[in-house]
Amino acid sequence: MIAVLKHNATNEQIENLTAWLEGRGLKVHISRGDLYTILGLIGDTSQIDTELLEGLEMVDSVKRVSEPFKSANRKFHPADSVIEIPLPDSKGVLKIGGDENFQMIAGPCSVESPEQILSIAESVSASGATILRGGAFKPRTSPYDFQGLRADGIELLLEAKKRTGMPIVTEIMNANHLDLFDEVDIIQVGARNMQNFELLKELGKRQKPILLKRGLANTLQELLMSAEYIMAGGNHNIILCERGIRTFETYTRNTLDLSAIPMLRELTHLPVVIDPSHACGVARLVQPMAMAAAAAGAHGLIIEVHNDPVNALCDGAQSLTPEQFAKVAEKVQKIREVVTQA
Ligand code: PEP
Ligand code: MN
């Protein structure tokens, strides 16, 4: 980190600031120029509040030269992380991450009934999905909308897992519900909870894989800092998910940031999954975006599928029918063949 001081900074101010920074465990390299004095801060600067520093009277500007995320940083872990998801009945593991391990996650926005989840699970499994998604606790904008089947929804997902052999992913909204997630294979942290730091800390205490979705208005660095919260607690099993960010565009529900894939792959070793369903909000856009994401190097896709989208209790407009999903899976498979040969 570099702090450029104002040209009128006095020696006393520089000495006081240096002592303050050294008190925080940093080495301070002072470089005095004709106009400006520059302090080079060496050591773990992740503890330093750059805005606080920049706000000091004698400081002109502050620039980070190293990222504040350490555990998630590819610089300190050059190889791709491969997250292992246990298959039911001790049938080994599914891997996600690295160039070879791509997974298709599919299922309804919300678990609605035994018939619905079982029929969707069976059809997406038959067309190549490897992990079943389904919301039990739903973060709805309106309190009057369907809130999910909650604990009963998780029970139904576990039943579908038993029948199909697919691991399951479902969203947690409250750390108090963690006991209900014992047999859930991947815990989703939704976009709205990406910065629920107390929840992230609790998830850091377990070794369960976490699907961490990017918030509606969060930068990639903020996403990585949220991953860092979980990793700081000891849980390194994190899958990042880009699900569209809010922009001025209104034809789509959100704007899919496809450049997040190569950028995150540069910045971090953690796998990156794309959710084209929430990104677009329009079912017919899911196929082209899914193909583009696979082409850009995503490690997986999470896609909403419903047996009766028109009557879905949540997110019907963006949900594919099982037949449409089968086509998308086939196209994505073809793109993957090209990507892995390239
Ligand atoms: C979901 O996956 O159903 C969901 C609510 O996702 P997001 O948090 O990305 O909106
Ligand atoms: Mn949804």
Coordinates of N, CA, C and O and ligand atoms in Angstrom, one line a residue, residues 109 133 138 253 278 304 314-315 318, ligand 2:
C109 N -36.9 -22.9 -8.9 CA -36.5 -21.8 -8.0 C -36.9 -22.3 -6.6 O -36.1 -22.2 -5.7
R133 N -30.9 -28.3 -7.7 CA -31.2 -27.0 -6.9 C -32.6 -27.0 -6.5 O -33.5 -27.6 -7.2
K138 N -37.0 -18.9 0.9 CA -37.0 -18.0 -0.2 C -36.8 -16.5 0.2 O -37.7 -16.0 0.9
R253 N -33.8 -8.8 -16.3 CA -34.0 -8.6 -14.9 C -32.7 -8.0 -14.3 O -32.8 -7.2 -13.4
H278 N -31.3 -16.1 -13.1 CA -31.6 -14.9 -12.4 C -30.9 -13.7 -13.1 O -31.4 -12.6 -13.0
E304 N -32.6 -22.6 -13.6 CA -33.9 -22.9 -13.0 C -34.7 -23.6 -14.1 O -34.9 -23.2 -15.2
C314 N -42.7 -19.2 -8.1 CA -41.6 -18.2 -8.0 C -40.8 -18.3 -9.3 O -40.4 -19.5 -9.7
D315 N -40.5 -17.2 -9.9 CA -39.5 -17.1 -11.1 C -39.9 -18.0 -12.3 O -39.0 -18.5 -13.0
Q318 N -38.4 -17.1 -15.9 CA -37.1 -17.4 -16.3 C -36.8 -18.9 -16.2 O -35.7 -19.3 -16.5
Ligands
MN2 MN -35.2 -18.0 -8.4

